[in-house]
mmCIF file of C-alpha atoms and ligand atoms in Angstrom:
data_model
loop_
_atom_site.group_PDB
_atom_site.id
_atom_site.type_symbol
_atom_site.label_atom_id
_atom_site.label_comp_id
_atom_site.label_asym_id
_atom_site.label_seq_id
_atom_site.Cartn_x
_atom_site.Cartn_y
_atom_site.Cartn_z
ATOM 1 C CA UNK A 205 121.768 53.143 32.468
ATOM 2 C CA UNK A 206 119.817 52.201 29.368
ATOM 3 C CA UNK A 207 116.525 53.794 30.630
ATOM 4 C CA UNK A 208 118.465 57.356 31.161
ATOM 5 C CA UNK A 209 119.767 56.891 27.347
ATOM 6 C CA UNK A 210 116.585 56.078 26.110
ATOM 7 C CA UNK A 211 115.021 59.281 28.108
ATOM 8 C CA UNK A 212 117.584 61.877 26.726
ATOM 9 C CA UNK A 213 117.409 60.328 23.097
ATOM 10 C CA UNK A 214 113.680 60.094 22.875
ATOM 11 C CA UNK A 215 113.207 63.850 24.387
ATOM 12 C CA UNK A 216 115.881 64.804 21.796
ATOM 13 C CA UNK A 217 113.991 63.543 18.948
ATOM 14 C CA UNK A 218 110.576 64.924 20.088
ATOM 15 C CA UNK A 219 111.902 68.127 21.244
ATOM 16 C CA UNK A 220 115.486 68.883 20.251
ATOM 17 C CA UNK A 221 116.382 69.045 24.073
ATOM 18 C CA UNK A 222 117.470 65.670 25.370
ATOM 19 C CA UNK A 223 116.614 65.578 29.262
ATOM 20 C CA UNK A 224 117.025 62.765 32.043
ATOM 21 C CA UNK A 225 116.369 63.538 35.748
ATOM 22 C CA UNK A 226 118.846 60.594 36.792
ATOM 23 C CA UNK A 227 121.718 60.426 34.408
ATOM 24 C CA UNK A 228 124.513 60.526 37.213
ATOM 25 C CA UNK A 229 123.971 58.251 40.411
ATOM 26 C CA UNK A 230 123.632 59.721 43.691
ATOM 27 C CA UNK A 231 126.669 58.133 44.780
ATOM 28 C CA UNK A 232 128.765 59.530 41.435
ATOM 29 C CA UNK A 233 127.289 63.024 41.878
ATOM 30 C CA UNK A 234 128.310 63.017 45.318
ATOM 31 C CA UNK A 235 131.988 62.294 44.437
ATOM 32 C CA UNK A 236 132.027 64.777 41.558
ATOM 33 C CA UNK A 237 130.720 67.401 43.710
ATOM 34 C CA UNK A 238 133.435 66.747 46.456
ATOM 35 C CA UNK A 239 136.124 66.730 43.732
ATOM 36 C CA UNK A 240 134.834 69.835 42.212
ATOM 37 C CA UNK A 241 134.578 71.486 45.807
ATOM 38 C CA UNK A 242 138.178 70.288 46.688
ATOM 39 C CA UNK A 243 139.421 71.918 43.517
ATOM 40 C CA UNK A 244 137.698 75.142 44.609
ATOM 41 C CA UNK A 245 139.022 75.168 47.970
ATOM 42 C CA UNK A 246 142.821 74.094 46.565
ATOM 43 C CA UNK A 247 141.956 77.166 44.066
ATOM 44 C CA UNK A 248 142.598 75.037 41.022
ATOM 45 C CA UNK A 249 139.516 76.434 39.084
ATOM 46 C CA UNK A 250 140.228 79.121 36.213
ATOM 47 C CA UNK A 251 138.068 81.569 34.978
ATOM 48 C CA UNK A 252 136.645 80.538 32.057
ATOM 49 C CA UNK A 253 136.987 82.254 28.758
ATOM 50 C CA UNK A 254 134.974 82.893 25.452
ATOM 51 C CA UNK A 255 136.155 82.119 22.163
ATOM 52 C CA UNK A 256 138.387 79.742 20.605
ATOM 53 C CA UNK A 257 142.409 79.740 20.303
ATOM 54 C CA UNK A 258 143.851 83.250 19.645
ATOM 55 C CA UNK A 259 140.627 84.703 20.047
ATOM 56 C CA UNK A 260 140.194 83.588 23.656
ATOM 57 C CA UNK A 261 139.471 86.018 26.438
ATOM 58 C CA UNK A 262 137.922 85.983 29.795
ATOM 59 C CA UNK A 263 134.928 88.424 29.529
ATOM 60 C CA UNK A 264 133.146 88.495 33.137
ATOM 61 C CA UNK A 265 130.509 90.707 31.795
ATOM 62 C CA UNK A 266 129.553 87.292 29.507
ATOM 63 C CA UNK A 267 130.355 84.555 31.467
ATOM 64 C CA UNK A 268 131.239 84.250 35.215
ATOM 65 C CA UNK A 269 131.995 80.590 35.770
ATOM 66 C CA UNK A 270 135.173 78.919 36.880
ATOM 67 C CA UNK A 271 136.466 75.721 35.507
ATOM 68 C CA UNK A 272 138.663 72.704 35.574
ATOM 69 C CA UNK A 273 139.052 70.051 32.694
ATOM 70 C CA UNK A 274 138.581 66.377 33.613
ATOM 71 C CA UNK A 275 141.280 64.114 32.161
ATOM 72 C CA UNK A 276 141.896 60.629 32.747
ATOM 73 C CA UNK A 277 145.487 61.433 33.272
ATOM 74 C CA UNK A 278 144.394 62.523 36.717
ATOM 75 C CA UNK A 279 144.107 59.210 37.654
ATOM 76 C CA UNK A 280 141.135 60.246 39.789
ATOM 77 C CA UNK A 281 139.066 56.941 40.372
ATOM 78 C CA UNK A 282 135.774 59.253 39.892
ATOM 79 C CA UNK A 283 136.771 61.369 37.080
ATOM 80 C CA UNK A 284 137.488 57.976 35.578
ATOM 81 C CA UNK A 285 134.008 56.137 36.434
ATOM 82 C CA UNK A 286 132.597 59.381 34.958
ATOM 83 C CA UNK A 287 134.492 58.869 31.879
ATOM 84 C CA UNK A 288 133.433 55.120 31.662
ATOM 85 C CA UNK A 289 129.820 56.298 31.739
ATOM 86 C CA UNK A 290 130.425 58.764 28.876
ATOM 87 C CA UNK A 291 132.169 55.792 26.878
ATOM 88 C CA UNK A 292 129.116 53.688 27.407
ATOM 89 C CA UNK A 293 126.837 56.360 26.236
ATOM 90 C CA UNK A 294 128.909 57.551 23.182
ATOM 91 C CA UNK A 295 128.933 53.802 22.376
ATOM 92 C CA UNK A 296 124.933 53.857 22.937
ATOM 93 C CA UNK A 297 124.480 56.760 20.689
ATOM 94 C CA UNK A 298 126.886 55.826 18.053
ATOM 95 C CA UNK A 299 125.173 52.653 17.698
ATOM 96 C CA UNK A 300 121.404 53.242 18.337
ATOM 97 C CA UNK A 301 121.395 56.575 16.512
ATOM 98 C CA UNK A 302 124.378 56.523 14.196
ATOM 99 C CA UNK A 303 125.961 59.650 15.393
ATOM 100 C CA UNK A 304 129.659 59.059 14.414
ATOM 101 C CA UNK A 305 131.015 60.871 17.809
ATOM 102 C CA UNK A 306 134.662 60.351 17.850
ATOM 103 C CA UNK A 307 135.749 62.193 20.701
ATOM 104 C CA UNK A 308 134.506 64.400 23.741
ATOM 105 C CA UNK A 309 135.898 67.191 26.067
ATOM 106 C CA UNK A 310 134.502 68.149 29.636
ATOM 107 C CA UNK A 311 134.885 70.447 32.294
ATOM 108 C CA UNK A 312 133.785 70.867 35.953
ATOM 109 C CA UNK A 313 131.969 74.494 36.200
ATOM 110 C CA UNK A 314 131.530 76.215 39.659
ATOM 111 C CA UNK A 315 129.331 79.445 39.395
ATOM 112 C CA UNK A 316 129.562 81.606 42.496
ATOM 113 C CA UNK A 317 126.587 83.709 43.746
ATOM 114 C CA UNK A 318 126.006 86.440 41.453
ATOM 115 C CA UNK A 319 127.584 84.909 38.444
ATOM 116 C CA UNK A 320 125.792 84.120 35.062
ATOM 117 C CA UNK A 321 126.669 82.814 31.258
ATOM 118 C CA UNK A 322 124.818 85.202 28.823
ATOM 119 C CA UNK A 323 122.725 83.775 25.940
ATOM 120 C CA UNK A 324 125.396 81.987 23.541
ATOM 121 C CA UNK A 325 125.928 79.004 21.035
ATOM 122 C CA UNK A 326 128.212 76.376 21.817
ATOM 123 C CA UNK A 327 129.786 75.890 18.764
ATOM 124 C CA UNK A 328 132.901 78.310 17.718
ATOM 125 C CA UNK A 329 132.560 79.825 14.213
ATOM 126 C CA UNK A 330 136.111 78.437 12.725
ATOM 127 C CA UNK A 331 135.982 75.014 14.806
ATOM 128 C CA UNK A 332 132.829 72.808 13.994
ATOM 129 C CA UNK A 333 133.875 69.976 15.674
ATOM 130 C CA UNK A 334 131.426 70.237 18.901
ATOM 131 C CA UNK A 335 128.382 68.239 17.922
ATOM 132 C CA UNK A 336 126.460 67.694 20.996
ATOM 133 C CA UNK A 337 126.467 69.573 24.323
ATOM 134 C CA UNK A 338 126.121 67.636 27.523
ATOM 135 C CA UNK A 339 125.601 69.316 30.983
ATOM 136 C CA UNK A 340 125.319 67.330 34.351
ATOM 137 C CA UNK A 341 124.484 69.167 37.680
ATOM 138 C CA UNK A 342 125.521 68.527 40.924
ATOM 139 C CA UNK A 343 123.286 70.458 43.214
ATOM 140 C CA UNK A 344 121.598 68.939 46.188
ATOM 141 C CA UNK A 345 118.204 70.822 46.954
ATOM 142 C CA UNK A 346 118.444 73.218 44.578
ATOM 143 C CA UNK A 347 115.337 75.677 44.930
ATOM 144 C CA UNK A 348 113.655 78.183 42.700
ATOM 145 C CA UNK A 349 114.868 80.998 44.766
ATOM 146 C CA UNK A 350 118.063 79.917 44.184
ATOM 147 C CA UNK A 351 118.305 81.271 40.385
ATOM 148 C CA UNK A 352 120.844 80.077 38.068
ATOM 149 C CA UNK A 353 118.188 78.373 35.665
ATOM 150 C CA UNK A 354 119.480 77.230 32.223
ATOM 151 C CA UNK A 355 117.161 79.138 29.746
ATOM 152 C CA UNK A 356 117.292 77.035 26.104
ATOM 153 C CA UNK A 357 115.868 79.290 23.358
ATOM 154 C CA UNK A 358 113.625 77.189 21.045
ATOM 155 C CA UNK A 359 112.562 78.870 17.828
ATOM 156 C CA UNK A 360 108.819 80.009 19.617
ATOM 157 C CA UNK A 361 109.612 79.577 23.190
ATOM 158 C CA UNK A 362 111.874 79.184 26.012
ATOM 159 C CA UNK A 363 112.457 76.230 28.097
ATOM 160 C CA UNK A 364 113.779 76.604 31.673
ATOM 161 C CA UNK A 365 115.658 74.023 33.184
ATOM 162 C CA UNK A 366 116.574 73.744 36.920
ATOM 163 C CA UNK A 367 120.009 72.580 37.756
ATOM 164 C CA UNK A 368 118.926 69.639 39.777
ATOM 165 C CA UNK A 369 121.301 66.983 41.330
ATOM 166 C CA UNK A 370 122.237 63.985 38.761
ATOM 167 C CA UNK A 371 120.182 65.505 36.030
ATOM 168 C CA UNK A 372 121.558 65.812 32.058
ATOM 169 C CA UNK A 373 120.535 67.911 29.525
ATOM 170 C CA UNK A 374 121.462 67.242 26.025
ATOM 171 C CA UNK A 375 121.327 69.505 22.524
ATOM 172 C CA UNK A 376 122.980 70.082 19.229
ATOM 173 C CA UNK A 377 125.746 72.507 19.865
ATOM 174 C CA UNK A 378 125.097 74.433 16.511
ATOM 175 C CA UNK A 379 121.768 74.557 17.386
ATOM 176 C CA UNK A 380 120.013 75.793 20.588
ATOM 177 C CA UNK A 381 121.121 79.037 21.973
ATOM 178 C CA UNK A 382 121.051 78.966 25.904
ATOM 179 C CA UNK A 383 121.798 81.335 28.881
ATOM 180 C CA UNK A 384 122.599 80.509 32.552
ATOM 181 C CA UNK A 385 120.407 82.904 34.982
ATOM 182 C CA UNK A 386 122.460 84.744 37.734
ATOM 183 C CA UNK A 387 122.954 82.407 40.873
ATOM 184 C CA UNK A 388 121.697 83.150 44.332
ATOM 185 C CA UNK A 389 124.084 80.384 45.556
ATOM 186 C CA UNK A 390 127.102 78.635 44.302
ATOM 187 C CA UNK A 391 126.040 76.249 41.380
ATOM 188 C CA UNK A 392 128.011 73.007 40.691
ATOM 189 C CA UNK A 393 128.041 71.066 37.068
ATOM 190 C CA UNK A 394 129.683 69.164 34.600
ATOM 191 C CA UNK A 395 129.396 70.336 30.818
ATOM 192 C CA UNK A 396 130.941 68.931 27.876
ATOM 193 C CA UNK A 397 130.958 68.418 24.141
ATOM 194 C CA UNK A 398 130.713 65.141 22.104
ATOM 195 C CA UNK A 399 132.733 65.766 18.729
ATOM 196 C CA UNK A 400 132.843 64.876 15.399
ATOM 197 C CA UNK A 401 135.816 64.850 12.766
HETATM 198 O O1 AKG B 764 125.380 75.291 33.096
HETATM 199 C C1 AKG B 764 124.683 75.486 32.495
HETATM 200 O O2 AKG B 764 123.354 75.098 32.546
HETATM 201 C C2 AKG B 764 125.103 75.827 30.984
HETATM 202 C C3 AKG B 764 126.595 76.054 30.657
HETATM 203 C C4 AKG B 764 126.933 76.247 29.193
HETATM 204 O O3 AKG B 764 125.963 76.794 28.605
HETATM 205 C C5 AKG B 764 128.135 76.337 29.064
HETATM 206 O O4 AKG B 764 129.189 76.026 29.750
HETATM 207 O O5 AKG B 764 128.542 76.483 27.351
HETATM 208 FE FE1 FE2 B 765 126.991 76.857 26.513
#
């Protein structure tokens, strides 16, 4: 995994946007995709909200994905393998880049056809604990006509990311505004935040 971690850190240093095309193994991506599909079939996903605590509201004009928080207490073998990978990545970041990450949170996200997430920043105004955003994609054979690109708004250009299976993006949650364009087919991912105190 060291190579994927280095790819992320090097592209983050160069460009504020860490990127690896092969962060999740095919086997783990397949298992997580199956988990997410099963949760969706069992109607376990919830409409995502915007805002924090008391200000939390569902607002489909801004955000149409459905989510489910991962947790080690689910005792799901594949979720736990995912957390093992995140623990390893956080140790790598803290030891090689002194990032001081003390926690994290991750949710599955499913965008049905026609849904999107308008331009936003991931850090809440009243809580700065989200230091880095990570997004990992679980979509096989994603094509241009499927839409659903992640647009990253840099100072003077927009970077377009395809939500390709196993790939990962990583950026500072307070820094880069971003948007998910409308999807023309179901779009699956895991999104999370690495936190500092
Ligand atoms: O799925 C993506 O590409 C981005 C998701 C996102 O911006 C978020 O959940 O905050
Ligand atoms: Fe976001």
